[in-house]
Short mmCIF file of C-alpha atoms and ligand atoms in Angstrom, two decimals:
data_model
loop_
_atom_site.label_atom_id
_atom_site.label_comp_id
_atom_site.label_asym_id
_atom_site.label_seq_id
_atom_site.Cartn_x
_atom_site.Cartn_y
_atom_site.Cartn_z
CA UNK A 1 1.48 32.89 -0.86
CA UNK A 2 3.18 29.44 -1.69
CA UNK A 3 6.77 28.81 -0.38
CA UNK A 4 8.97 25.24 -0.86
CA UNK A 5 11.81 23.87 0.83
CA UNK A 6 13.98 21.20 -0.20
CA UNK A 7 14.09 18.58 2.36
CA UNK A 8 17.93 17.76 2.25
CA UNK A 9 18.09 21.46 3.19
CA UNK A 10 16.66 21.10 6.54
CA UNK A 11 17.76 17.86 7.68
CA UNK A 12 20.97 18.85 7.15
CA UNK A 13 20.25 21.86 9.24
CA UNK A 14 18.56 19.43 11.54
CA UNK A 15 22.03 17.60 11.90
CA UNK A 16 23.58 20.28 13.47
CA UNK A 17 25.17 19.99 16.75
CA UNK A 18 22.14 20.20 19.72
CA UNK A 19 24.08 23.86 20.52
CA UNK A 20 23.98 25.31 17.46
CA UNK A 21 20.76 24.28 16.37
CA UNK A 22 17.84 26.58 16.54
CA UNK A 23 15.58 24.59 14.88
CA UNK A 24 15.48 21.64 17.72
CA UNK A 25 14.18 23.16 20.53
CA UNK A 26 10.69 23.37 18.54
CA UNK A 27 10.01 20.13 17.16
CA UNK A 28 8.04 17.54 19.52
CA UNK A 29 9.72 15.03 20.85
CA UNK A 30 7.30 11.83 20.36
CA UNK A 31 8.10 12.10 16.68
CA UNK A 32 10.23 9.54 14.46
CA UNK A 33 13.41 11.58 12.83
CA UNK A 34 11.66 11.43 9.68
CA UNK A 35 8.34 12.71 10.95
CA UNK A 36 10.33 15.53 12.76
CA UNK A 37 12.37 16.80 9.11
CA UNK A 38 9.17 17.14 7.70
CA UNK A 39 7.13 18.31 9.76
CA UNK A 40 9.87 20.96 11.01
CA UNK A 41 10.13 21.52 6.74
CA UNK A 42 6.27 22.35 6.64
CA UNK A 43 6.40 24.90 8.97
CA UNK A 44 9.50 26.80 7.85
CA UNK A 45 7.27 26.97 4.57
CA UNK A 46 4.31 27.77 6.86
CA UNK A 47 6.42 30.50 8.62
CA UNK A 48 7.98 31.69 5.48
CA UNK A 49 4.43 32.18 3.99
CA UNK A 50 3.07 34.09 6.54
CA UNK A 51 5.94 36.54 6.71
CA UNK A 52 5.91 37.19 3.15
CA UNK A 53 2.10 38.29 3.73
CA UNK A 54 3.17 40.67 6.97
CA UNK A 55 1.38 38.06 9.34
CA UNK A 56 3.33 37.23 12.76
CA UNK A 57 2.40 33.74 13.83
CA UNK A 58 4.04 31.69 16.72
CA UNK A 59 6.95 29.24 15.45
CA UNK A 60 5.99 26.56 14.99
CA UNK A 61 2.40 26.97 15.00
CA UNK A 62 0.43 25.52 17.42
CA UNK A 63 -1.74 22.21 16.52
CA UNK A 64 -5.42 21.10 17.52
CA UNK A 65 -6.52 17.94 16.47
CA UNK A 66 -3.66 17.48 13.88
CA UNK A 67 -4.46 20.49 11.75
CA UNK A 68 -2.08 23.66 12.22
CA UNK A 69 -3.69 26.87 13.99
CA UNK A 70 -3.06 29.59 11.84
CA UNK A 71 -3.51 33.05 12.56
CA UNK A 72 -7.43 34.02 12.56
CA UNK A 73 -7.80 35.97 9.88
CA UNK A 74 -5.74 33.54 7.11
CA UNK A 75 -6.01 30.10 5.69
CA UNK A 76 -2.90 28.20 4.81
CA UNK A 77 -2.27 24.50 4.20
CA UNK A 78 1.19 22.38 4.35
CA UNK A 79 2.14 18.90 2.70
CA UNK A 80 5.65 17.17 2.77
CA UNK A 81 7.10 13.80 0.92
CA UNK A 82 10.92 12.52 1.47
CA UNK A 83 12.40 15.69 -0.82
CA UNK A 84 10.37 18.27 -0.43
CA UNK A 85 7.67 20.87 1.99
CA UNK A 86 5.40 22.92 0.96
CA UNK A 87 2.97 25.63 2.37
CA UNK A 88 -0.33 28.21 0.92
CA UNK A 89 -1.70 30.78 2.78
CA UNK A 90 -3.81 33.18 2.24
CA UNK A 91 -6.59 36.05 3.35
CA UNK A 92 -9.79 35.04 4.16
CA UNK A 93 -11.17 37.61 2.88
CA UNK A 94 -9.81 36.35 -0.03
CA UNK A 95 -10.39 32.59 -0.24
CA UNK A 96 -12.61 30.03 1.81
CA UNK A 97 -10.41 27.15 1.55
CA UNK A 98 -7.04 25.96 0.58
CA UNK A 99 -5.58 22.89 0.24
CA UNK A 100 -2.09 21.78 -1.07
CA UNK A 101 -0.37 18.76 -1.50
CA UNK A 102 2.82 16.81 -2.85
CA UNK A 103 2.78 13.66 -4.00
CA UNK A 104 5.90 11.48 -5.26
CA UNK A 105 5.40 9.06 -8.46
CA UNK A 106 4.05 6.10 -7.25
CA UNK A 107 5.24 3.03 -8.08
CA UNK A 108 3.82 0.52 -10.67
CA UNK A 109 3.61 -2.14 -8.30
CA UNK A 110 1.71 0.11 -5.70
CA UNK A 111 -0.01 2.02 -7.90
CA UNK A 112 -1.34 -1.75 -9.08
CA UNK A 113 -2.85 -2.71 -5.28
CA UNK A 114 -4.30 0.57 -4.66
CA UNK A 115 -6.11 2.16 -7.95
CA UNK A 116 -9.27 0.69 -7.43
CA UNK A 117 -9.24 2.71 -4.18
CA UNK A 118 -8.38 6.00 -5.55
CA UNK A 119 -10.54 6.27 -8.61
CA UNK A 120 -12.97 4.38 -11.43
CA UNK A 121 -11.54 3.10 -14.70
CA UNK A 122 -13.36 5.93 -16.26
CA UNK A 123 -11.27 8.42 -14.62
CA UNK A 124 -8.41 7.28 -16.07
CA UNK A 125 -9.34 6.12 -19.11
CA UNK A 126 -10.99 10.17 -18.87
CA UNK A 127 -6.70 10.98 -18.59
CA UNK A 128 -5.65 8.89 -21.08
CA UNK A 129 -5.82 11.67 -23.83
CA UNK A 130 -3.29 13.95 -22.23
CA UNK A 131 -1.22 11.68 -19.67
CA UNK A 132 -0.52 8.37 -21.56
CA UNK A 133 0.95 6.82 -18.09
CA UNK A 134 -1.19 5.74 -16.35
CA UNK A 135 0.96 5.69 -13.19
CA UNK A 136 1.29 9.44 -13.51
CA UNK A 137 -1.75 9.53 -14.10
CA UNK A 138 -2.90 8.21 -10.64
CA UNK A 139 -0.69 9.76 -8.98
CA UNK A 140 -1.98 13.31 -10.22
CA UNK A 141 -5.74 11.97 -8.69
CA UNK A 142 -4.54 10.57 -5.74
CA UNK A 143 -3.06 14.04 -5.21
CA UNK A 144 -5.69 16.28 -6.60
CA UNK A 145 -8.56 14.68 -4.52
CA UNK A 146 -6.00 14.68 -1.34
CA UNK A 147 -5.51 18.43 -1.94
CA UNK A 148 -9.32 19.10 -2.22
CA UNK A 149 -9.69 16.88 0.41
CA UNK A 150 -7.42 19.23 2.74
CA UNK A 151 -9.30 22.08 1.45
CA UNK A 152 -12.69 20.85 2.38
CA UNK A 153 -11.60 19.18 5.76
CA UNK A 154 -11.64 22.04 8.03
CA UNK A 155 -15.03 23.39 6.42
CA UNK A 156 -17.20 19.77 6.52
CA UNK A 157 -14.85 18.03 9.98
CA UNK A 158 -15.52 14.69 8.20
CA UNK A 159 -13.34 11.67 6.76
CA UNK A 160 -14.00 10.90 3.20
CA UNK A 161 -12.59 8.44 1.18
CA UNK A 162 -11.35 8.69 -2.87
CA UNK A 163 -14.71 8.09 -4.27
CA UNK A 164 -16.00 11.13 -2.14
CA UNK A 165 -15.22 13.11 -5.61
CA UNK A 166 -14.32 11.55 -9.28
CA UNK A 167 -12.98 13.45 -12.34
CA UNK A 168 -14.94 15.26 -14.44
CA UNK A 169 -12.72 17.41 -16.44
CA UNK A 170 -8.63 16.75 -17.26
CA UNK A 171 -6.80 19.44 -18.89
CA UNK A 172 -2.62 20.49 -18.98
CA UNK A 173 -2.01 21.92 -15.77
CA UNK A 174 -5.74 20.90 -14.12
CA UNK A 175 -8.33 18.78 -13.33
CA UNK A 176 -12.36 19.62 -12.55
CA UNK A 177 -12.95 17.06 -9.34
CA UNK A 178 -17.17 17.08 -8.58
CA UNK A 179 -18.30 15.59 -5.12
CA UNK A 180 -20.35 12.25 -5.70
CA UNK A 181 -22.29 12.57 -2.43
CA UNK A 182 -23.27 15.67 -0.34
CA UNK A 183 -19.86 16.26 2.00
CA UNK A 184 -22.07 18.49 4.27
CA UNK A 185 -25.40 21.06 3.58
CA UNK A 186 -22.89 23.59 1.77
CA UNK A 187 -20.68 21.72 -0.04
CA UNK A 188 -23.04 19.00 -2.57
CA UNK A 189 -23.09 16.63 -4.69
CA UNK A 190 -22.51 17.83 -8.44
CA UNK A 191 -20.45 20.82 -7.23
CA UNK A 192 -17.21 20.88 -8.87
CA UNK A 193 -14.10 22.44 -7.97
CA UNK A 194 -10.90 22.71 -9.81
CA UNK A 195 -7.50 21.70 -8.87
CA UNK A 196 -4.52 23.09 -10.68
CA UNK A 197 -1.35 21.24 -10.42
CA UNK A 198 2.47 20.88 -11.83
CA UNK A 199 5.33 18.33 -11.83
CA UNK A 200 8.40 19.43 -10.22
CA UNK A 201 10.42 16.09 -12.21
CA UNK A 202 8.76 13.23 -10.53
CA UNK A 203 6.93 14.81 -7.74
CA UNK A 204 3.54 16.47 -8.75
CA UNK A 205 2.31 19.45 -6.14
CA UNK A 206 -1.66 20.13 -6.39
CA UNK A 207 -3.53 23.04 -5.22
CA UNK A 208 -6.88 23.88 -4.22
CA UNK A 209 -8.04 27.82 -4.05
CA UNK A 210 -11.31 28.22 -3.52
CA UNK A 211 -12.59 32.02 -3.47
CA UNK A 212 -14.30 33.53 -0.41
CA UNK A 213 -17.32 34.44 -2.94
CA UNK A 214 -18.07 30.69 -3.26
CA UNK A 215 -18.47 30.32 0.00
CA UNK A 216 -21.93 28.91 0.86
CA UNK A 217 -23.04 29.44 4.46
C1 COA B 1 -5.00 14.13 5.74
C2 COA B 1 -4.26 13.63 4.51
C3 COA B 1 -4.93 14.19 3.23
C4 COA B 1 -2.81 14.15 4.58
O1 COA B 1 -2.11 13.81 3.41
P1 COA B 1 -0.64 13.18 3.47
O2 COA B 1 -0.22 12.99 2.03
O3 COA B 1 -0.64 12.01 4.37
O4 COA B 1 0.26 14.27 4.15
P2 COA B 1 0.69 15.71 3.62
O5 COA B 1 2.14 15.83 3.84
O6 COA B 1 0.16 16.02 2.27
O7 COA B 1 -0.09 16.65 4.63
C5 COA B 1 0.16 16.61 5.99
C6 COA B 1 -0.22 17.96 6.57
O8 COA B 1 -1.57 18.24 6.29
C7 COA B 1 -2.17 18.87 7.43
N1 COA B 1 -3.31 18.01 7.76
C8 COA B 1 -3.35 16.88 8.48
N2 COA B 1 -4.61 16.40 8.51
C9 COA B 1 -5.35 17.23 7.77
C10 COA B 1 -6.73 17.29 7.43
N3 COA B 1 -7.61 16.38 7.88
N4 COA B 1 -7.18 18.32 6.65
C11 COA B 1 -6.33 19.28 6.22
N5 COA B 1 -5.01 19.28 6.51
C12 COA B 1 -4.54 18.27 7.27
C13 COA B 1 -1.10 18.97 8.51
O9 COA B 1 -0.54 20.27 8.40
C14 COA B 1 -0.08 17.94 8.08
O10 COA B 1 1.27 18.26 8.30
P3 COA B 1 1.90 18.42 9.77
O11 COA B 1 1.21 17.40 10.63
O12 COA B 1 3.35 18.19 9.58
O13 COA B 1 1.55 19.83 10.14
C15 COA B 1 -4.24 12.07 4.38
O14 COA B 1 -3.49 11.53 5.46
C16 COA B 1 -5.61 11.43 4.42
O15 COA B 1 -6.20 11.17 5.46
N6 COA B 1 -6.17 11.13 3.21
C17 COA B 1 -7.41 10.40 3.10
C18 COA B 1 -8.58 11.29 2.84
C19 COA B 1 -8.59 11.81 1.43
O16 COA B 1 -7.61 12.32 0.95
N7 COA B 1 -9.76 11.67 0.76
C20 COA B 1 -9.94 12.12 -0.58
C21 COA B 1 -11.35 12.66 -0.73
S1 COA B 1 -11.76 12.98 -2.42
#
């Protein structure tokens, strides 16, 4: 179940006098305003998800080393820029891992300083065919690999940088990312996993949905 929310929506919400507003007692206090919009924005999506799927969950739910806890029988997964939230979830009976995230065009002079950290050459000269910007085209990667990144995290409990997985397949509306290196003893190098993705105007949102069948114990 996927649910989006449009960022203006909640901070205006957010604005609302301290008596009127139901939303405030929830968020945590040590965050920055911005921090608290979007994070309170991911879990409405969160919240909305899991309703729509006949799960009750506490609001918001509760966090363990920064990861949402979500209810023990489903997977779900939340991302957030300056416009919009979103949040997956899903059986586990039904997947193994989910990961989801939204990324805003980055710009030429950033995307400049940081390529060389977020993918080969190869991988975008591998884009070049269907996605003539290159901008937009790092952007989709630095997404895609975030999303199976987020996927992957709670399965293998281990940092891994952009080179952990590199392009191996581009296509409208997906990319094949394959692990370069072993990320633990189920999830190895040479496995490839696909992410699908779409741009909502200049924000792309990737997705990672990786059946329970794949799952390798
Ligand atoms: C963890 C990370 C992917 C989050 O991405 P982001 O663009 O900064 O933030 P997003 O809005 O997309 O996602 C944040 C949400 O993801 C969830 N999250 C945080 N850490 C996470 C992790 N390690 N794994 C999965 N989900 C995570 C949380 O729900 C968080 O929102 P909340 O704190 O408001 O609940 C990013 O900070 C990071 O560390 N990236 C480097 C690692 C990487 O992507 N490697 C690529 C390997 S190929």
């Amino acid at each position: 179940m996927l649910s989006r929310i449009s960022i203006p929506v909640v901070r205006a919400a957010m604005e609302k006098p301290l008596s009127s507003n139901a939303f405030l007692q929830f968020v945590p206090k040590d965050m920055s305003a911005r921090r608290r919009i979007e994070f309170m924005a991911g879990r409405i999506c969160a919240a909305r998800s899991l309703r729509e799927m006949g799960v009750g969950a506490e609001f918001p739910l509760p966090v363990k080393d920064r990861l949402p806890v979500w209810p023990s029988d489903v997977l779900g997964s939340i991302s957030h820029c300056a416009t919009m939230a979103v949040a997956m979830t899903a059986r586990k009976t039904r997947y193994c891992a989910l990961g989801i995230d939204v990324e805003p065009l980055i710009a030429p002079n950033v995307a400049l300083e940081i390529q060389q950290c977020i993918c080969c050459n190869e991988e975008l000269i591998g884009m070049e065919k269907h996605m003539p910007c290159q901008v937009r085209s790092l952007t989709l990667l630095f997404s895609a690999k975030e999303a199976l990144y987020k996927a992957l995290f709670p399965l293998v409990g281990q940092f891994k940088d952009f080179h952990a997985a590199e392009l191996c397949e581009f296509d409208v509306g997906s990319v094949v990312l394959r692990l370069t290196h072993d990320w633990n003893a189920c999830w190895r190098v040479g496995t490839k996993i696909r992410v699908r993705y779409a741009w909502l105007g200049l924000v792309v949102v990737s997705v990672v949905c990786i059946p329970a069948n794949l799952w390798r114990k």
